[in-house]
Amino acid sequence: MTTNNNALPGSWTPFNFDLTPEAKKVFEATAGKLLGVKYTALAFATQVVNGTNYSFLAKGQPVAPQAATRVVKIHAHQPPSGDPHLEQIIIVTP
C-alpha cells in the first residue's frame, strides 16, 4: 500500500533531493543570506500550513579558516504573502 504524505493536512512530505525552483528561492532568501557560514541545500521537505514550512538538510561551511563542515537542518516558513523567513537551524550530530 502506498502512502501519500500529502493526504493529511499538516503532514510533511518525504525529503526530496531535487530542489524545486520554489525551494531554491526560499533557501536563498533565508539561509543563503546568512553571514559567517555558507550553506548548501542538499534536500528539502515541505509541510502545508498557513503558508508552507520548509525543512532543508544542508551542508554548513563556516568561513573561518580550518573550520569543520557540519550537516544542519534548516527550518524556514513561506507565508501565503510576503517574504520567507528563517525559523531555526539545528546541527545534526552523529
PDB file of C-alpha atoms in Angstrom:
ATOM      1  CA  MET A   1       0.000   0.000   0.000  1.00  0.00           C
ATOM      2  CA  THR A   2       1.397   3.406  -0.980  1.00  0.00           C
ATOM      3  CA  THR A   3       1.075   6.240   1.490  1.00  0.00           C
ATOM      4  CA  ASN A   4       0.537   9.761   0.187  1.00  0.00           C
ATOM      5  CA  ASN A   5       2.097  12.125   2.716  1.00  0.00           C
ATOM      6  CA  ASN A   6       0.106  14.998   1.230  1.00  0.00           C
ATOM      7  CA  ALA A   7      -3.188  13.265   2.116  1.00  0.00           C
ATOM      8  CA  LEU A   8      -3.267  14.563   5.684  1.00  0.00           C
ATOM      9  CA  PRO A   9      -3.303  18.314   6.271  1.00  0.00           C
ATOM     10  CA  GLY A  10      -0.169  19.395   8.104  1.00  0.00           C
ATOM     11  CA  SER A  11       1.847  16.280   7.260  1.00  0.00           C
ATOM     12  CA  TRP A  12       5.427  16.525   5.970  1.00  0.00           C
ATOM     13  CA  THR A  13       6.448  15.300   2.526  1.00  0.00           C
ATOM     14  CA  PRO A  14       9.442  12.953   2.278  1.00  0.00           C
ATOM     15  CA  PHE A  15      12.811  14.634   1.711  1.00  0.00           C
ATOM     16  CA  ASN A  16      13.390  15.403  -1.962  1.00  0.00           C
ATOM     17  CA  PHE A  17      16.974  15.626  -3.242  1.00  0.00           C
ATOM     18  CA  ASP A  18      15.942  17.580  -6.358  1.00  0.00           C
ATOM     19  CA  LEU A  19      15.282  21.127  -5.173  1.00  0.00           C
ATOM     20  CA  THR A  20      12.398  22.806  -6.955  1.00  0.00           C
ATOM     21  CA  PRO A  21      12.729  26.422  -8.111  1.00  0.00           C
ATOM     22  CA  GLU A  22      10.432  27.491  -5.231  1.00  0.00           C
ATOM     23  CA  ALA A  23      12.504  25.585  -2.648  1.00  0.00           C
ATOM     24  CA  LYS A  24      15.708  27.166  -4.011  1.00  0.00           C
ATOM     25  CA  LYS A  25      14.095  30.605  -3.784  1.00  0.00           C
ATOM     26  CA  VAL A  26      13.078  30.084  -0.131  1.00  0.00           C
ATOM     27  CA  PHE A  27      16.507  28.666   0.761  1.00  0.00           C
ATOM     28  CA  GLU A  28      18.394  31.570  -0.838  1.00  0.00           C
ATOM     29  CA  ALA A  29      16.090  34.150   0.763  1.00  0.00           C
ATOM     30  CA  THR A  30      16.676  32.700   4.240  1.00  0.00           C
ATOM     31  CA  ALA A  31      19.832  30.616   4.815  1.00  0.00           C
ATOM     32  CA  GLY A  32      21.545  31.970   1.713  1.00  0.00           C
ATOM     33  CA  LYS A  33      21.723  35.445   3.244  1.00  0.00           C
ATOM     34  CA  LEU A  34      23.456  34.488   6.494  1.00  0.00           C
ATOM     35  CA  LEU A  35      26.978  35.724   7.169  1.00  0.00           C
ATOM     36  CA  GLY A  36      29.754  33.590   8.615  1.00  0.00           C
ATOM     37  CA  VAL A  37      28.620  30.244   7.193  1.00  0.00           C
ATOM     38  CA  LYS A  38      27.983  29.208   3.603  1.00  0.00           C
ATOM     39  CA  TYR A  39      25.021  26.833   3.491  1.00  0.00           C
ATOM     40  CA  THR A  40      24.381  24.454   0.599  1.00  0.00           C
ATOM     41  CA  ALA A  41      20.963  22.779   0.415  1.00  0.00           C
ATOM     42  CA  LEU A  42      21.095  19.005  -0.093  1.00  0.00           C
ATOM     43  CA  ALA A  43      17.399  18.088   0.218  1.00  0.00           C
ATOM     44  CA  PHE A  44      14.083  19.549   1.339  1.00  0.00           C
ATOM     45  CA  ALA A  45      10.669  18.566   2.667  1.00  0.00           C
ATOM     46  CA  THR A  46       7.537  20.687   2.937  1.00  0.00           C
ATOM     47  CA  GLN A  47       4.534  20.981   5.206  1.00  0.00           C
ATOM     48  CA  VAL A  48       1.490  22.955   4.109  1.00  0.00           C
ATOM     49  CA  VAL A  49       0.091  25.013   6.970  1.00  0.00           C
ATOM     50  CA  ASN A  50      -0.812  28.716   6.853  1.00  0.00           C
ATOM     51  CA  GLY A  51       1.698  29.030   4.030  1.00  0.00           C
ATOM     52  CA  THR A  52       4.438  26.423   3.653  1.00  0.00           C
ATOM     53  CA  ASN A  53       7.056  25.223   6.123  1.00  0.00           C
ATOM     54  CA  TYR A  54      10.344  24.062   4.614  1.00  0.00           C
ATOM     55  CA  SER A  55      12.839  21.709   6.230  1.00  0.00           C
ATOM     56  CA  PHE A  56      16.194  21.711   4.448  1.00  0.00           C
ATOM     57  CA  LEU A  57      19.052  19.275   5.005  1.00  0.00           C
ATOM     58  CA  ALA A  58      22.142  21.326   4.268  1.00  0.00           C
ATOM     59  CA  LYS A  59      25.895  21.433   4.476  1.00  0.00           C
ATOM     60  CA  GLY A  60      27.246  24.345   6.515  1.00  0.00           C
ATOM     61  CA  GLN A  61      30.805  25.523   5.881  1.00  0.00           C
ATOM     62  CA  PRO A  62      31.970  28.272   8.279  1.00  0.00           C
ATOM     63  CA  VAL A  63      34.099  30.929   6.615  1.00  0.00           C
ATOM     64  CA  ALA A  64      36.726  30.722   9.380  1.00  0.00           C
ATOM     65  CA  PRO A  65      39.977  29.018   8.327  1.00  0.00           C
ATOM     66  CA  GLN A  66      40.052  25.269   9.027  1.00  0.00           C
ATOM     67  CA  ALA A  67      36.541  25.278  10.493  1.00  0.00           C
ATOM     68  CA  ALA A  68      34.718  21.948  10.285  1.00  0.00           C
ATOM     69  CA  THR A  69      31.870  21.432   7.843  1.00  0.00           C
ATOM     70  CA  ARG A  70      28.600  20.492   9.537  1.00  0.00           C
ATOM     71  CA  VAL A  71      25.348  18.944   8.455  1.00  0.00           C
ATOM     72  CA  VAL A  72      22.382  21.014   9.577  1.00  0.00           C
ATOM     73  CA  LYS A  73      18.624  21.033   9.363  1.00  0.00           C
ATOM     74  CA  ILE A  74      17.241  24.459   8.474  1.00  0.00           C
ATOM     75  CA  HIS A  75      13.584  25.327   9.021  1.00  0.00           C
ATOM     76  CA  ALA A  76      12.035  28.209   7.103  1.00  0.00           C
ATOM     77  CA  HIS A  77       8.476  29.436   6.555  1.00  0.00           C
ATOM     78  CA  GLN A  78       6.937  30.924   3.419  1.00  0.00           C
ATOM     79  CA  PRO A  79       3.746  32.756   4.434  1.00  0.00           C
ATOM     80  CA  PRO A  80       0.854  32.998   1.956  1.00  0.00           C
ATOM     81  CA  SER A  81       2.019  36.516   1.135  1.00  0.00           C
ATOM     82  CA  GLY A  82       5.293  38.265   1.835  1.00  0.00           C
ATOM     83  CA  ASP A  83       8.865  37.116   2.179  1.00  0.00           C
ATOM     84  CA  PRO A  84      10.006  33.785   3.625  1.00  0.00           C
ATOM     85  CA  HIS A  85      11.762  33.835   6.977  1.00  0.00           C
ATOM     86  CA  LEU A  86      14.220  31.643   8.835  1.00  0.00           C
ATOM     87  CA  GLU A  87      12.775  29.731  11.780  1.00  0.00           C
ATOM     88  CA  GLN A  88      15.608  27.554  13.108  1.00  0.00           C
ATOM     89  CA  ILE A  89      18.985  25.957  12.356  1.00  0.00           C
ATOM     90  CA  ILE A  90      19.727  22.634  14.057  1.00  0.00           C
ATOM     91  CA  ILE A  91      23.155  20.962  13.943  1.00  0.00           C
ATOM     92  CA  VAL A  92      22.772  17.279  13.043  1.00  0.00           C
ATOM     93  CA  THR A  93      25.082  15.194  15.178  1.00  0.00           C
ATOM     94  CA  PRO A  94      26.228  11.629  14.522  1.00  0.00           C
TER      95      PRO A  94
END
